């Protein structure tokens, strides 16, 4: 089990007050807070090593290059990639998916080829495919959801077939919390020679990830959702696949030999990293991985399962509460979306903020899913390593207050 | 955990009343102009219809969904401009926007609308209060002939 | 004049030693060091405000959004843009240029349309245009250089004509130091209805920039080359132009309304910022602009002119020194590339590093220009606000040592 | 400001000698295999040609330009492998690479090549010392029939 009190002491922002109340940060699916170990690593780069990597023979440049490449190697180990060269640093998970939609998608897809997505994709794993489909004539197909918020696997088996070129699917829904059972989907896609991109933005921070065991071809995620700094995303790609892909962004570092009219491109992964990379943040991300590994990803998961089970129980006691996603905490991540009575999520969010409780209220970059759920938006509480039961209690207490403001007859049965 | 007075400033009784019982909340059978707007942050949507008698707003109808502030603001707006000329409605809009955006002392002619001034303390919600008024501005502009054909977006959410 | 000693105290890294010697950092054209004011601003974001902007109603999200948008407004003021919405944050200058090559270029260029570049462009302003040209059938034309390293304006007048759609030109060469006289070029391009992209990666950090006076249509630059953190670039674009451009990267935030099969895109500039932006670094960049403004951009320029003049003089005393670029310090920036006797730049760089002097040795992401100069690479020393004459002296002293190692008969006439 | 002893370790007299007077530094008139490689950081280029007599390297020629380390390493490599069989050359290459990459104690058969061990302390320059040897590996592979047609790149610079 995690020692939440000790962990909290590592996060300077958690000492802060919001409108005179303790900050209860439950917006972790959007971005997480940073432990001082990560902040210090960032400061250390700038105070001791800073230089443009890959371009210099001097000491600072050598040090920065080594630290940057060590971060890459660490990411590779963290997801059990075969080699460091399978890790491309991008600006965020969104840029990582765009890289695939562009460099793999535009080069590969032909009219009527099928791109299979699901009805729970984040805009980041939907809009790039809309654009690539429009450019190539490929067609989008969507795996629908069952009423409990899980993927309809029967439908998936009907949808994935010889026309399928890529299946792009999230490992965990940022709205429903659903953890998808990816292996059967991936095996199915591979049977038909399709590749599989996994959107790991919500899963990699919370669940131990092994790309070799998963058999996925691509995996995208963001450092800022796992204690790391902003401005760093990761695209993992199988080496053979990356190696066959043309560049996306072009400029310095991604080239091997430039002439006026044409260029030869560099090896993977540098072929995909044009210009000065965000090395300082990538190096600080290395420290975030250290932090998570010290906690242990299995302990992180266990903690969140327990906290989610507790939260589901407490919220179920609140009258008029409509909770989305699978009811079983072991089948979902620590992300709980709900609609409270007839109170608009935006209003709930504002009142909760007054209680110091930071939740997200909105469409969570999943507008079409909101339509399926038949709500304009939801309130979403999401957990991480520094959250405890006291945070869940603060949430439910504040919801009771919200009901009072709006004259909604909310009662907690046991609260 | 008692609520802060500030929060009461936001959710004034009159606002909640408009939210629960919105006025003019129905489509017009015969509209001269129809416009809509949306706020991508929270998905608030307002569709507005106006019917004119000469230059005067003879009928108004609106629909949409959203948070209490956006819905109450739309309801209050619809009451406030009904019966006014386009120019008067535009003047009211300008006065309202000034109050919301700059925290300027409310213009006395704003009447009931003044209760929305409390929203000013919640920067992220100002867009909610302005949404209906922005759609009104589109509708007035459309009637004046500067219409843009497709539904215009309103403001980017904050 | 700048108070170099006082400025140095603001830069923690300058207290560091390299192999027992004072760090003499002369690799500023690659990236600059960061004052503690910037590092502290970065720490402050993470310790006090951090949340995903533009997506939340809670206090932290509001604060972060305000700080992020304030940074955008500050950048706009810094380059005298008409409005904050003309500033798009990207990962670096390279990504900013790619955005234009993609969203403007691919949508606009037709076969045989002409893209006019120059023979002094950085790969970042060359390779993206090669790719866009290959995709659209447009043709690249190059403004050649005169022997003194300035643009051949007669040739430019012959090259720019009715077929020209865009002129993409650097404001200052990162190899030669040449400061281009852009206004005549821009006026010429506009006469023919072409748009002009200015690569300001080297100029904006060193010379006061006024996009309205310059009349440029696009301007790209990087925060990390002007005391700011890594991972932040800027694309300035005239509002009317940006507003007509389709998106580049797709995902959250850049959309207005998403349906399963298609989407409507957000307003400018957010249309071009997909996913979670690198807000923490953008906010710290704001502090870098504060720092530069406190020094005064005119004082920065004046300081560099004087230092460059001094350095050109000292280097000219070194036997066997071949200096590239304009001889007049008022017509160039604080970037000096040279070739020393028959000693390969890589070797020079290594020996200088032993003296604590960090310079760049290589092709500086301008491989084809190296061929024009008929060298495999150059050594490049480049200055910023914390450099003084003592740094230049350290450089020339170390060069004398280098000659000794290689048995090259170098003598400084006056040293 | 006297130079550090470490720097002398890098620029040993024998290295500078090879740099100034490179051996086998001319194209072969009749080559059995030709390969080239480049290091994008500093623009070092090595073009290598081998002529075989049975399995033995009967003639070697190289060209290119680059820093002292890359040029001296190419010169020394060319002397070291001339007259050896492909298998012997490959064994020498492996021993050299092990010494450079891992800092392993030099294999005694490396002879003069040992002077390049000092480069090991300059991580950024190791690629320079290895460039010629990587091209040799390509050439031996090409001869063995695993040739890749177009000129192969060598290592990404550091
Ligand atoms: C003239 C010029 N343009 C563009 C760039 C690219 O900047 P960045 O690597 O930050 O994208 C640089 C610096 O490397 C440069 O000197
Ligand atoms: C499931 C999912 N995919 C993708 C993203 C995009 O991540 P980013 O905004 O860091 O690019 C997010 C988070 O916003 C997410 O929750």
Short mmCIF file of C-alpha atoms and ligand atoms in Angstrom, two decimals, chain A residues 52 55 275-276, chain C residues 29-30 92-95 97 122 124 170 172 174 199 201-202 222 224-225, ligand 1:
data_model
loop_
_atom_site.label_atom_id
_atom_site.label_comp_id
_atom_site.label_asym_id
_atom_site.label_seq_id
_atom_site.Cartn_x
_atom_site.Cartn_y
_atom_site.Cartn_z
CA UNK A 52 21.64 21.86 -27.09
CA UNK A 55 25.08 19.05 -31.82
CA UNK A 275 14.73 20.87 -34.17
CA UNK A 276 15.83 21.37 -30.61
CA UNK C 29 23.22 30.42 -31.12
CA UNK C 30 22.47 26.79 -30.27
CA UNK C 92 10.15 25.08 -31.17
CA UNK C 93 10.89 27.32 -34.15
CA UNK C 94 11.17 24.24 -36.32
CA UNK C 95 7.62 23.17 -35.51
CA UNK C 97 7.91 26.66 -39.69
CA UNK C 122 18.95 26.67 -41.50
CA UNK C 124 14.54 24.15 -40.26
CA UNK C 170 16.08 34.06 -42.13
CA UNK C 172 19.92 36.46 -39.30
CA UNK C 174 23.15 31.21 -37.63
CA UNK C 199 12.90 32.77 -39.55
CA UNK C 201 15.27 32.11 -34.45
CA UNK C 202 18.53 34.06 -34.38
CA UNK C 222 12.30 29.63 -30.13
CA UNK C 224 15.24 28.44 -25.58
CA UNK C 225 17.48 30.73 -27.63
C1 LIG E 1 18.31 30.33 -38.06
C2 LIG E 1 17.66 29.22 -37.28
N1 LIG E 1 16.45 28.79 -37.64
C3 LIG E 1 15.81 27.81 -36.98
C4 LIG E 1 16.40 27.19 -35.92
C5 LIG E 1 15.66 26.07 -35.26
O1 LIG E 1 15.37 26.33 -33.93
P1 LIG E 1 14.84 25.14 -33.02
O2 LIG E 1 15.89 24.07 -33.03
O3 LIG E 1 14.66 25.75 -31.69
O4 LIG E 1 13.56 24.66 -33.63
C6 LIG E 1 17.68 27.60 -35.49
C7 LIG E 1 18.39 27.01 -34.34
O5 LIG E 1 18.73 25.85 -34.26
C8 LIG E 1 18.32 28.64 -36.20
O6 LIG E 1 19.54 29.05 -35.86
#
